[in-house]
Coordinates of C-alpha atoms in Angstrom, one line a residue:
M885 CA 50.1 4.9 -4.5
S886 CA 48.0 1.9 -5.3
R887 CA 45.3 2.0 -8.0
G888 CA 42.6 1.1 -5.4
L889 CA 42.2 4.5 -3.7
G890 CA 38.9 5.2 -5.4
Y891 CA 40.1 7.8 -7.9
D892 CA 38.9 8.0 -11.4
P893 CA 40.8 5.4 -13.5
C894 CA 41.9 8.0 -16.0
D895 CA 43.6 9.8 -13.1
A896 CA 45.2 6.5 -11.8
A897 CA 46.5 5.3 -15.1
P898 CA 49.7 6.9 -16.4
N899 CA 48.8 8.5 -19.8
Y900 CA 52.3 9.5 -21.0
I901 CA 51.7 7.5 -24.2
Q902 CA 49.0 9.9 -25.4
P903 CA 50.1 11.2 -28.8
A904 CA 50.5 14.9 -29.5
K905 CA 47.5 16.7 -31.0
N906 CA 48.6 20.2 -31.8
V907 CA 52.3 20.6 -31.5
D908 CA 53.4 17.6 -33.5
K909 CA 51.3 18.2 -36.6
P910 CA 53.3 19.3 -39.6
K911 CA 52.4 22.5 -41.2
K912 CA 50.2 22.3 -44.3
A913 CA 51.5 23.6 -47.6
K914 CA 48.2 25.5 -48.3
R915 CA 45.8 27.1 -45.9
V916 CA 42.2 26.6 -46.5
L917 CA 39.7 29.4 -46.3
G918 CA 38.5 28.4 -42.8
E919 CA 42.0 28.6 -41.4
L920 CA 42.6 32.0 -43.0
A921 CA 39.3 33.2 -41.4
A922 CA 40.3 31.8 -38.0
A923 CA 43.7 33.5 -38.3
A924 CA 42.0 36.8 -39.1
L925 CA 39.7 36.4 -36.1
Q926 CA 42.6 35.6 -33.9
S927 CA 44.4 38.7 -35.0
L928 CA 41.2 40.8 -34.4
E929 CA 40.8 39.3 -30.9
A930 CA 44.4 39.9 -30.1
S931 CA 43.9 43.7 -30.5
V932 CA 41.7 43.7 -27.4
A933 CA 44.6 42.6 -25.2
F934 CA 46.6 45.8 -26.0
P935 CA 46.5 48.7 -23.5
S936 CA 43.1 50.3 -23.7
K937 CA 42.1 53.9 -23.8
K938 CA 38.9 53.1 -21.9
T939 CA 38.7 54.6 -18.5
H940 CA 36.6 53.8 -15.4
D941 CA 34.2 56.6 -16.3
D942 CA 33.8 55.3 -19.9
V943 CA 32.8 51.9 -18.6
L944 CA 30.4 53.6 -16.1
R945 CA 28.6 55.4 -18.9
A946 CA 28.6 52.4 -21.2
N947 CA 27.4 49.8 -18.7
T948 CA 24.8 51.8 -16.8
G949 CA 21.3 50.6 -18.0
W950 CA 22.8 47.5 -19.7
A951 CA 19.8 45.1 -19.9
M952 CA 20.0 41.3 -19.5
D953 CA 17.4 38.6 -19.9
P954 CA 15.1 38.8 -16.9
V955 CA 14.7 35.1 -16.6
G956 CA 18.5 34.5 -16.7
W957 CA 18.9 37.4 -14.2
A958 CA 16.5 35.7 -11.8
Q959 CA 18.4 32.4 -12.0
R960 CA 21.6 34.3 -11.4
Q961 CA 20.2 36.1 -8.4
A962 CA 19.0 32.8 -6.9
A963 CA 22.5 31.3 -7.3
S964 CA 24.1 34.4 -5.7
A965 CA 21.6 34.3 -2.8
E966 CA 22.4 30.6 -2.3
L967 CA 26.1 31.4 -2.2
E968 CA 25.5 34.1 0.4
R969 CA 23.4 31.8 2.5
Q970 CA 26.1 29.1 2.4
T971 CA 28.8 31.6 3.3
A972 CA 26.9 32.9 6.2
H973 CA 26.2 29.4 7.5
I974 CA 29.9 28.4 7.3
A975 CA 31.0 31.8 8.9
D976 CA 28.5 31.3 11.8
A977 CA 29.8 27.8 12.3
L978 CA 33.4 29.0 12.5
A979 CA 32.4 31.8 14.8
G980 CA 30.8 29.3 17.1
A981 CA 34.2 27.6 17.3
G982 CA 36.1 30.8 18.1
V983 CA 37.2 31.7 14.5
N984 CA 35.9 35.0 13.4
V985 CA 36.0 35.4 9.6
V986 CA 33.6 38.4 9.5
L987 CA 35.2 41.9 9.4
D988 CA 33.9 44.7 11.6
G989 CA 32.0 47.4 9.9
D990 CA 29.6 45.9 7.4
V991 CA 29.1 47.5 4.0
T992 CA 25.8 48.8 2.7
F993 CA 25.1 49.0 -1.0
I994 CA 22.7 51.7 -2.2
G995 CA 21.4 51.6 -5.8
A996 CA 22.4 54.8 -7.4
V997 CA 19.3 54.6 -9.7
T998 CA 16.7 52.4 -7.9
G999 CA 17.7 53.6 -4.4
V1000 CA 17.5 50.0 -3.0
V1001 CA 19.4 49.7 0.2
E1002 CA 21.1 46.3 0.9
Q1003 CA 23.4 45.4 3.7
Q1004 CA 26.2 42.8 3.2
R1005 CA 28.8 41.2 5.4
V1006 CA 32.5 41.6 4.7
Y1007 CA 34.6 38.4 5.1
R1008 CA 38.2 37.8 5.6
A1009 CA 40.3 36.2 2.9
C1010 CA 39.1 32.6 3.8
R1011 CA 39.4 30.9 0.4
F1012 CA 36.8 28.2 0.9
L1013 CA 34.0 30.6 1.7
P1014 CA 31.9 30.6 -1.5
T1015 CA 31.5 34.4 -1.8
V1016 CA 35.2 35.0 -1.2
A1017 CA 36.1 32.3 -3.7
A1018 CA 33.8 33.9 -6.3
R1019 CA 35.2 37.4 -5.6
D1020 CA 38.8 36.2 -6.0
R1021 CA 38.0 34.0 -9.0
R1022 CA 36.5 36.8 -11.2
P1023 CA 39.6 38.9 -11.9
T1024 CA 41.6 35.7 -12.7
V1025 CA 39.0 34.4 -15.1
N1026 CA 38.6 37.7 -16.9
G1027 CA 42.4 38.2 -17.1
L1028 CA 43.0 34.7 -18.3
K1029 CA 40.3 35.0 -21.0
L1030 CA 41.7 38.2 -22.3
F1031 CA 45.3 36.9 -22.2
I1032 CA 44.3 33.8 -24.1
S1033 CA 42.3 35.7 -26.7
G1034 CA 45.1 38.0 -27.3
H1035 CA 47.9 35.5 -27.5
K1036 CA 48.9 34.5 -31.0
H1037 CA 49.9 30.9 -29.8
S1038 CA 46.9 30.3 -27.6
K1039 CA 45.8 27.4 -29.8
Y1040 CA 48.7 25.4 -28.4
F1041 CA 47.7 26.0 -24.7
R1042 CA 46.8 22.8 -22.9
Y1043 CA 45.0 21.9 -19.6
A1044 CA 46.3 19.2 -17.2
V1045 CA 45.4 17.9 -13.8
M1046 CA 48.0 16.8 -11.2
T1047 CA 46.8 14.7 -8.3
C1048 CA 48.5 14.1 -4.9
S1049 CA 49.6 10.5 -4.5
E1050 CA 47.7 10.0 -1.2
P1051 CA 44.4 11.4 0.1
V1052 CA 44.4 13.6 3.2
P1053 CA 42.2 12.1 6.0
F1054 CA 40.2 13.8 8.6
S1055 CA 38.4 12.3 11.6
A1056 CA 38.1 12.8 15.3
N1057 CA 41.2 10.6 15.9
L1058 CA 43.1 11.3 12.6
Q1059 CA 43.8 14.7 11.1
G1060 CA 46.1 14.7 8.1
D1061 CA 48.4 17.4 7.1
M1062 CA 46.3 19.3 4.5
R1063 CA 48.6 22.3 4.5
G1064 CA 51.7 20.2 4.0
A1065 CA 50.0 18.3 1.1
I1066 CA 49.1 21.6 -0.7
Q1067 CA 52.6 23.1 -0.2
E1068 CA 54.3 19.9 -1.4
L1069 CA 52.2 19.8 -4.5
N1070 CA 52.9 23.4 -5.2
R1071 CA 56.7 22.9 -4.9
R1072 CA 56.6 19.9 -7.2
I1073 CA 54.7 21.8 -9.8
S1074 CA 57.2 24.7 -9.5
R1075 CA 60.2 22.3 -10.0
W1076 CA 58.4 20.6 -12.8
A1077 CA 57.6 23.9 -14.5
H1078 CA 61.3 25.0 -14.3
N1079 CA 62.7 21.8 -15.7
A1080 CA 59.9 21.5 -18.4
Q1081 CA 60.7 25.0 -19.7
K1082 CA 64.5 24.4 -19.6
K1083 CA 64.4 20.9 -21.3
Y1084 CA 61.3 20.9 -23.4
G1085 CA 60.4 24.5 -23.9
V1086 CA 57.1 24.1 -22.1
E1087 CA 55.9 27.3 -20.4
V1088 CA 53.6 26.9 -17.4
L1089 CA 51.0 29.7 -17.2
Y1090 CA 48.7 28.9 -14.3
R1091 CA 48.2 26.7 -11.3
G1092 CA 45.0 26.3 -9.2
I1093 CA 44.6 24.0 -6.2
E1094 CA 41.4 22.1 -5.5
F1095 CA 40.3 19.6 -2.9
T1096 CA 37.2 17.4 -3.1
R1097 CA 35.6 15.8 0.0
A1098 CA 34.1 12.4 0.4
T1099 CA 34.1 9.6 3.1
A1100 CA 36.2 6.5 2.6
A1101 CA 33.0 4.5 2.1
E1102 CA 31.7 6.9 -0.6
R1103 CA 35.0 6.6 -2.5
D1104 CA 35.0 2.9 -2.3
A1105 CA 31.4 2.8 -3.6
E1106 CA 32.4 5.1 -6.5
A1107 CA 35.3 2.9 -7.3
H1108 CA 33.3 -0.3 -7.2
A1109 CA 30.6 1.2 -9.5
R1110 CA 33.4 1.7 -12.0
G1111 CA 34.6 -1.9 -11.6
Q1112 CA 37.7 -0.8 -9.7
A1113 CA 39.1 -2.3 -6.5
S1114 CA 39.3 0.0 -3.5
N1115 CA 40.1 -0.7 0.2
L1116 CA 40.0 2.8 1.6
S1117 CA 37.5 1.8 4.3
E1118 CA 39.8 -0.8 5.6
R1119 CA 42.8 1.6 5.6
Y1120 CA 41.2 4.7 7.1
G1121 CA 37.8 3.6 8.4
A1122 CA 34.5 3.9 6.6
A1123 CA 33.4 7.2 8.2
T1124 CA 36.8 8.9 7.8
V1125 CA 36.7 11.9 5.4
L1126 CA 39.3 11.8 2.7
Y1127 CA 40.3 15.0 0.8
H1128 CA 41.5 14.5 -2.8
V1129 CA 44.0 17.3 -3.4
H1130 CA 44.8 18.1 -7.0
A1131 CA 45.9 21.1 -9.2
N1132 CA 44.6 22.4 -12.5
V1133 CA 47.6 23.5 -14.6
L1134 CA 47.7 25.5 -17.9
Y1135 CA 50.8 25.0 -19.9
W1136 CA 52.1 25.9 -23.4
P1137 CA 54.5 23.9 -25.5
T1138 CA 56.4 26.6 -27.2
R1139 CA 57.9 24.4 -29.9
V1140 CA 57.3 21.2 -31.8
L1141 CA 58.5 18.2 -29.7
K1142 CA 59.9 15.8 -32.2
E1143 CA 63.6 15.7 -31.6
K1144 CA 65.1 12.4 -30.4
G1145 CA 64.8 12.2 -26.6
K1146 CA 62.5 15.3 -26.6
T1147 CA 59.3 14.0 -28.2
W1148 CA 55.8 14.6 -26.8
E1149 CA 55.8 11.1 -25.3
D1150 CA 59.1 11.8 -23.6
F1151 CA 57.6 15.0 -22.1
L1152 CA 54.6 13.2 -20.8
R1153 CA 56.7 10.5 -19.3
F1154 CA 59.0 13.1 -17.7
T1155 CA 56.0 14.9 -16.2
Y1156 CA 54.6 11.7 -14.7
E1157 CA 57.9 10.9 -13.1
A1158 CA 58.8 14.4 -12.0
T1159 CA 55.5 15.3 -10.2
G1160 CA 55.3 12.2 -8.1
A1161 CA 51.5 12.4 -8.6
W1162 CA 48.9 11.1 -11.0
W1163 CA 48.9 13.2 -14.2
K1164 CA 46.3 13.7 -16.8
D1165 CA 46.5 15.7 -19.9
N1166 CA 43.1 17.0 -20.9
G1167 CA 44.0 18.5 -24.3
K1168 CA 43.2 22.0 -25.4
V1169 CA 41.5 24.6 -23.2
D1170 CA 37.8 24.8 -24.0
S1171 CA 36.6 26.8 -21.0
V1172 CA 38.5 29.0 -18.6
E1173 CA 35.8 28.4 -16.0
E1174 CA 36.7 24.7 -16.0
L1175 CA 40.3 25.6 -15.4
V1176 CA 39.9 28.3 -12.7
K1177 CA 37.5 26.8 -10.1
Y1178 CA 36.7 27.2 -6.5
C1179 CA 39.2 25.5 -4.2
S1180 CA 36.3 23.6 -2.6
K1181 CA 32.8 22.9 -3.7
P1182 CA 30.3 24.8 -1.4
N1183 CA 28.1 21.7 -0.9
D1184 CA 31.1 19.7 0.2
T1185 CA 32.1 22.4 2.7
L1186 CA 28.6 22.6 4.1
R1187 CA 28.8 18.9 4.9
S1188 CA 31.8 19.5 7.1
S1189 CA 31.6 19.5 10.9
T1190 CA 32.7 22.5 13.0
D1191 CA 36.0 20.9 13.9
E1192 CA 36.6 20.1 10.3
L1193 CA 35.9 23.7 9.2
V1194 CA 38.5 25.0 11.8
W1195 CA 41.0 22.4 10.5
L1196 CA 40.4 23.6 6.9
Y1197 CA 40.7 27.3 7.9
Q1198 CA 44.1 26.7 9.6
A1199 CA 45.3 24.5 6.7
T1200 CA 44.5 27.0 4.0
Q1201 CA 45.2 30.3 5.8
R1202 CA 47.5 32.6 3.8
L1203 CA 48.2 29.9 1.2
K1204 CA 48.3 30.9 -2.5
L1205 CA 45.7 28.4 -3.9
C1206 CA 45.4 30.1 -7.4
Q1207 CA 48.5 31.6 -8.9
P1208 CA 49.4 32.9 -12.3
L1209 CA 52.8 31.7 -13.6
G1210 CA 55.2 32.4 -16.4
D1211 CA 54.1 34.8 -19.1
F1212 CA 50.6 35.1 -17.6
K1213 CA 52.1 36.2 -14.3
D1214 CA 54.2 38.9 -16.1
W1215 CA 51.1 40.0 -18.0
M1216 CA 49.1 40.4 -14.9
K1217 CA 51.9 42.3 -13.2
A1218 CA 52.2 44.7 -16.2
L1219 CA 48.4 45.2 -16.0
D1220 CA 48.6 46.1 -12.3
K1221 CA 51.6 48.4 -12.8
A1222 CA 49.8 50.3 -15.6
G1223 CA 46.8 50.8 -13.2
E1224 CA 44.5 48.8 -15.4
K1225 CA 41.9 46.0 -14.9
V1226 CA 40.0 43.7 -17.1
V1227 CA 36.3 44.5 -17.3
R1228 CA 33.5 43.5 -19.6
V1229 CA 32.2 46.6 -21.4
H1230 CA 28.9 46.9 -23.1
V1231 CA 29.4 47.4 -26.9
G1232 CA 25.7 47.5 -27.9
R1233 CA 22.8 45.2 -28.6
G1234 CA 23.3 43.5 -25.2
D1235 CA 26.7 42.3 -26.1
G1236 CA 29.9 42.8 -24.0
R1237 CA 33.6 42.5 -24.6
L1238 CA 36.5 42.1 -22.1
M1239 CA 38.8 45.1 -22.3
R1240 CA 41.7 46.6 -20.4
V1241 CA 40.3 49.6 -18.5
R1242 CA 42.3 52.2 -16.6
K1243 CA 41.4 52.4 -13.0
R1244 CA 40.1 55.6 -11.5
K1245 CA 42.8 57.6 -9.9
K1246 CA 42.4 60.4 -7.4
S1247 CA 43.5 63.8 -8.7
D1248 CA 46.1 65.9 -7.1
K1249 CA 43.4 68.2 -5.8
D1250 CA 41.6 65.3 -4.1
S1251 CA 44.9 64.3 -2.5
D1252 CA 45.5 67.8 -1.2
D1253 CA 42.0 68.0 0.1
E1254 CA 42.4 64.7 1.9
K1255 CA 45.7 65.8 3.4
K1256 CA 44.0 69.0 4.6
K1257 CA 41.1 67.1 5.9
D1258 CA 43.3 64.6 7.7
S1259 CA 45.2 67.4 9.4
E1260 CA 42.0 69.0 10.5
D1261 CA 40.7 65.7 11.8
S1262 CA 43.9 65.1 13.7
E1263 CA 43.5 68.5 15.4
K1264 CA 39.9 67.7 16.3
S1265 CA 40.8 64.3 17.5
D1266 CA 43.3 65.7 20.0
A1267 CA 40.5 67.5 21.7
A1268 CA 38.0 64.7 21.5
T1269 CA 36.9 62.8 24.5
D1270 CA 37.7 59.1 25.1
V1271 CA 34.1 58.2 24.4
E1272 CA 34.2 59.9 21.0
K1273 CA 37.4 58.1 20.1
K1274 CA 35.9 54.7 20.9
A1275 CA 32.8 55.3 18.8
P1276 CA 33.3 54.3 15.2
P1277 CA 32.1 56.9 12.6
S1278 CA 28.8 56.2 10.8
N1279 CA 28.0 56.6 7.2
M1280 CA 31.5 56.4 5.8
L1281 CA 31.4 56.8 2.1
L1282 CA 33.6 54.2 0.4
G1283 CA 32.9 54.9 -3.3
M1284 CA 30.8 53.8 -6.2
T1285 CA 31.1 50.5 -8.0
L1286 CA 30.8 49.8 -11.7
P1287 CA 27.3 49.0 -12.8
Q1288 CA 26.0 45.6 -11.5
W1289 CA 22.8 43.6 -12.1
R1290 CA 22.1 43.4 -8.3
H1291 CA 18.6 44.8 -7.9
S1292 CA 17.1 44.5 -11.4
P1293 CA 17.8 43.1 -14.9
W1294 CA 19.3 46.5 -15.7
A1295 CA 22.8 47.3 -14.5
E1296 CA 23.2 50.3 -12.1
P1297 CA 26.2 51.6 -10.1
L1298 CA 26.1 50.9 -6.4
I1299 CA 27.2 53.4 -3.7
M1300 CA 29.1 51.7 -0.9
V1301 CA 28.7 53.0 2.6
Q1302 CA 30.3 51.6 5.8
R1303 CA 28.3 51.5 9.0
Y1304 CA 25.2 52.9 7.3
D1305 CA 22.8 54.7 9.6
P1306 CA 19.8 56.4 7.9
T1307 CA 19.0 58.3 11.0
K1308 CA 22.4 60.2 10.9
P1309 CA 23.6 62.7 8.4
F1310 CA 26.3 61.9 5.9
G1311 CA 28.2 65.2 6.5
E1312 CA 30.4 66.3 3.7
A1313 CA 29.9 63.0 1.8
G1314 CA 26.2 63.7 1.4
G1315 CA 26.8 66.0 -1.5
D1316 CA 28.8 63.4 -3.3
I1317 CA 26.0 60.8 -2.9
E1318 CA 23.4 63.1 -4.4
A1319 CA 25.8 64.1 -7.3
W1320 CA 26.5 60.4 -8.0
K1321 CA 22.8 59.6 -8.0
R1322 CA 22.1 62.4 -10.5
A1323 CA 24.9 61.4 -12.7
A1324 CA 23.9 57.7 -12.6
R1325 CA 20.3 58.6 -13.5
E1326 CA 21.4 60.7 -16.4
M1327 CA 23.6 57.8 -17.8
W1328 CA 20.6 55.4 -17.2
D1329 CA 18.3 57.6 -19.2
D1330 CA 20.9 58.2 -22.0
N1331 CA 21.1 54.4 -22.4
W1332 CA 17.3 54.1 -22.6
G1333 CA 16.8 52.5 -19.2
P1334 CA 13.2 52.1 -18.0
E1335 CA 11.7 54.0 -15.1
P1336 CA 13.3 52.6 -11.9
E1337 CA 9.9 51.6 -10.5
E1338 CA 9.2 49.6 -13.7
A1339 CA 12.7 48.0 -13.4
L1340 CA 12.0 46.9 -9.9
R1341 CA 8.6 45.6 -10.8
V1342 CA 10.0 43.4 -13.6
A1343 CA 12.7 42.2 -11.1
Q1344 CA 10.0 41.2 -8.6
M1345 CA 8.1 39.3 -11.3
A1346 CA 11.2 37.5 -12.4
R1347 CA 12.2 36.5 -8.8
E1348 CA 8.7 35.3 -7.9
A1349 CA 8.3 33.4 -11.2
V1350 CA 4.5 33.5 -10.9
M1351 CA 4.1 33.7 -14.7
S1352 CA 5.7 32.1 -17.7
S1353 CA 9.2 33.2 -19.0
D1354 CA 7.6 34.7 -22.1
D1355 CA 5.3 36.9 -20.0
I1356 CA 8.3 38.1 -17.9
R1357 CA 10.3 39.0 -21.0
E1358 CA 7.3 40.8 -22.5
A1359 CA 7.0 42.8 -19.2
A1360 CA 10.7 43.7 -19.5
E1361 CA 10.2 44.9 -23.1
A1362 CA 7.2 46.9 -22.1
A1363 CA 9.2 48.5 -19.3
E1364 CA 11.9 49.5 -21.7
A1365 CA 9.4 50.9 -24.2
Y1366 CA 7.5 52.9 -21.5
I1367 CA 9.5 56.1 -21.9
V1368 CA 9.2 56.1 -25.7
H1369 CA 5.7 54.9 -26.4
T1370 CA 3.6 56.0 -23.4
C1371 CA 4.8 59.6 -22.9
R1372 CA 3.1 62.3 -24.9
P1373 CA 5.4 64.9 -26.6
T1374 CA 3.2 67.8 -25.5
V1375 CA 0.8 68.7 -22.7
P1376 CA -2.7 67.9 -23.9
A1377 CA -4.7 71.0 -24.7
P1378 CA -7.7 71.8 -22.5
G1379 CA -10.7 69.7 -23.4
N1380 CA -8.4 67.2 -25.2
V1381 CA -8.0 64.8 -22.3
D1382 CA -7.2 61.1 -22.9
E1383 CA -10.0 58.7 -22.1
E1384 CA -9.5 55.9 -19.5
V1385 CA -10.6 52.5 -20.8
P1386 CA -12.5 50.1 -18.5
P1387 CA -10.9 46.7 -18.1
E1388 CA -13.9 44.9 -19.6
E1389 CA -13.5 46.7 -22.9
L1390 CA -9.9 45.4 -23.4
D1391 CA -9.2 42.5 -25.7
E1392 CA -7.4 39.4 -24.2
D1393 CA -3.9 40.4 -25.2
A1394 CA -4.2 44.0 -23.9
A1395 CA -5.8 42.8 -20.7
D1396 CA -3.0 40.2 -20.0
L1397 CA -0.4 42.9 -20.6
A1398 CA -2.2 45.4 -18.4
A1399 CA -2.4 42.8 -15.6
L1400 CA 1.4 42.7 -15.4
F1401 CA 1.5 46.3 -14.1
E1402 CA -0.3 46.3 -10.7
G1403 CA -2.2 49.5 -10.0
G1404 CA -1.8 50.8 -13.6
T1405 CA -4.6 52.2 -15.7
V1406 CA -5.1 51.9 -19.5
V1407 CA -6.0 55.1 -21.4
R1408 CA -7.0 55.7 -25.0
L1409 CA -4.9 58.5 -26.4
V1410 CA -6.9 61.2 -28.3
P1411 CA -5.8 61.2 -32.0
R1412 CA -3.4 63.9 -32.8
T1413 CA -4.2 66.6 -35.2
T1414 CA -2.7 66.8 -38.7
D1415 CA -0.3 69.5 -37.6
E1416 CA 1.0 67.3 -34.8
D1417 CA 1.6 64.5 -37.3
D1418 CA 3.7 66.8 -39.5
E1419 CA 6.1 67.7 -36.7
I1420 CA 6.5 67.1 -33.0
P1421 CA 6.2 70.5 -31.2
F1422 CA 8.2 71.2 -28.1
E1423 CA 7.0 72.7 -24.8
A1424 CA 9.9 75.0 -24.0
P1425 CA 9.0 78.6 -24.8
A1426 CA 12.5 79.4 -26.0
V1427 CA 12.4 76.4 -28.4
L1428 CA 9.0 77.4 -29.7
A1429 CA 10.3 81.0 -30.3
R1430 CA 13.3 79.6 -32.2
W1431 CA 11.1 77.4 -34.4
A1432 CA 8.8 80.4 -35.1
K1433 CA 11.8 82.5 -36.1
M1434 CA 13.1 79.8 -38.3
R1435 CA 9.8 79.4 -40.0
A1436 CA 9.5 83.2 -40.5
D1437 CA 13.1 83.3 -42.0
L1438 CA 12.2 80.4 -44.3
S1439 CA 9.1 82.2 -45.5
E1440 CA 11.0 85.4 -46.1
S1441 CA 13.7 83.4 -48.1
E1442 CA 11.1 81.7 -50.2
A1443 CA 9.5 85.1 -51.0
R1444 CA 12.9 86.5 -52.1
W1445 CA 13.6 83.4 -54.2
A1446 CA 10.2 83.6 -55.9
E1447 CA 10.8 87.3 -56.7
W1448 CA 14.2 86.5 -58.2
R1449 CA 12.8 83.6 -60.3
A1450 CA 10.1 85.9 -61.6
S1451 CA 12.6 88.6 -62.6
A1452 CA 15.0 86.2 -64.2
A1453 CA 12.2 84.7 -66.3
H1454 CA 11.8 88.0 -68.2
V1455 CA 15.3 89.2 -69.1
P1456 CA 15.1 92.2 -71.5
G1457 CA 16.3 91.4 -75.0
Q1458 CA 15.8 87.6 -74.8
P1459 CA 12.9 85.5 -75.9
P1460 CA 10.6 84.2 -73.1
E1461 CA 11.6 80.6 -73.8
H1462 CA 15.3 81.3 -73.3
G1463 CA 14.5 83.2 -70.1
C1464 CA 12.6 80.2 -68.8
R1465 CA 15.6 78.0 -69.5
I1466 CA 17.9 80.4 -67.5
A1467 CA 15.5 80.4 -64.6
A1468 CA 15.3 76.7 -64.7

């Protein structure tokens, strides 16, 4: 490959002369305090990678009602909505060309606390669809973060980029072999990984394929702006689209490379020659998100024509674009075999931590019930008409997800229903839905979640952004404090009614805060009596009776103690002073 193809010069120039940064450093005789603290932190973080005792239900209880910054939530929602829009646009374009990537039977999400109903398409495993890429990326990112944090040698992990020697063209008259280019790069990386581990003790942990899109003219312009010669327009045509296929690789030198013939420079030279592609070592891993990316940028995919999208679909169908390797692959397999997943769990004060969590398993009773139900359904289906067999069932209950920030800045579980039809009954599943809603609301209240109406109101404020970020955050704080500060502990006594305050009598701060809650009224609470200040009475008669009994028992005990002290103060045969000392 010539160096005039329009790639970044750091990709084009062989960099096997780069000195080692981590693995070649000799060990220091003494460890400074900072290194000791870092080692202690590493040991602490490693503990989270061990098998966890957390279960699906534990995470459900911990994460329900988890609050996040409403302004950041609104930005996140806008990004998610844009991904959904881009995915729908690409899917519709493919459908127009005869390629259907939308599965039959859409899924409806029902907020277990807010009750918001949202319908969502379900797509096939088309890797360049933005929402599919985001869905597939999350488990890998979470797993790799936890694997790195728990690995005692993770400070030696390095990140590299391997680039195909030739771009893959696409035009009306020229369609390159994208699938062959990806497969060939994967095979070269596999061979390189095997030989690198055998000869240099370098373990390869992850490989992820990416491809960027630009016309030949755009790549020439980028190269000329860097002062680099490029003749891609002459070779392929200015309007020809060129795909730059490359792979992000995570690898780990397991030993110091300083032996003769096996130095760090020798390894980089071997890598450059073995891959047959441009090679760039990017040093230590700073961000997992930079390593595990989408295979294609959504904006690039949106620029593609319909024929180009079909070509991409056929080229990437059933290919493994992101794949764990080596020890990380074994770790992920062990995780799956143990029935666990990596989930971020709320640990308090708005902070979360990635943990291994046991997946929910169906009990034996559930399995027996399902078998019995399946046998009954099979008997009924034998007697069903052909019309009934063709009609797909409505309101199929799929389950309940872990809490998500989908409808408000407070996380809530989502009930998944396939072919949702509010006009038809849920059948036996209806009871499960109501039970799930009650359980979710109880967990929400236990974690001091606001009233659902207040949560949705804050969400609407954040989405519309008609006020400043500070005002939105104040509204969120007010919603969280609503239960604690605006609910009276008792029912007001007759004639002791709170007074409604006219808006014109409010000061500026109170008026601005009240304006955030449309339709709300401001009341002046009647001052509590002295007795109410001493203790908070309860409304339940049984509780009131128990408190009355406790007070009566306490009064009786105090009377007995007073009588005993009086008798002990006048012991016969002792002076009064001595008796007082005994009583004391």
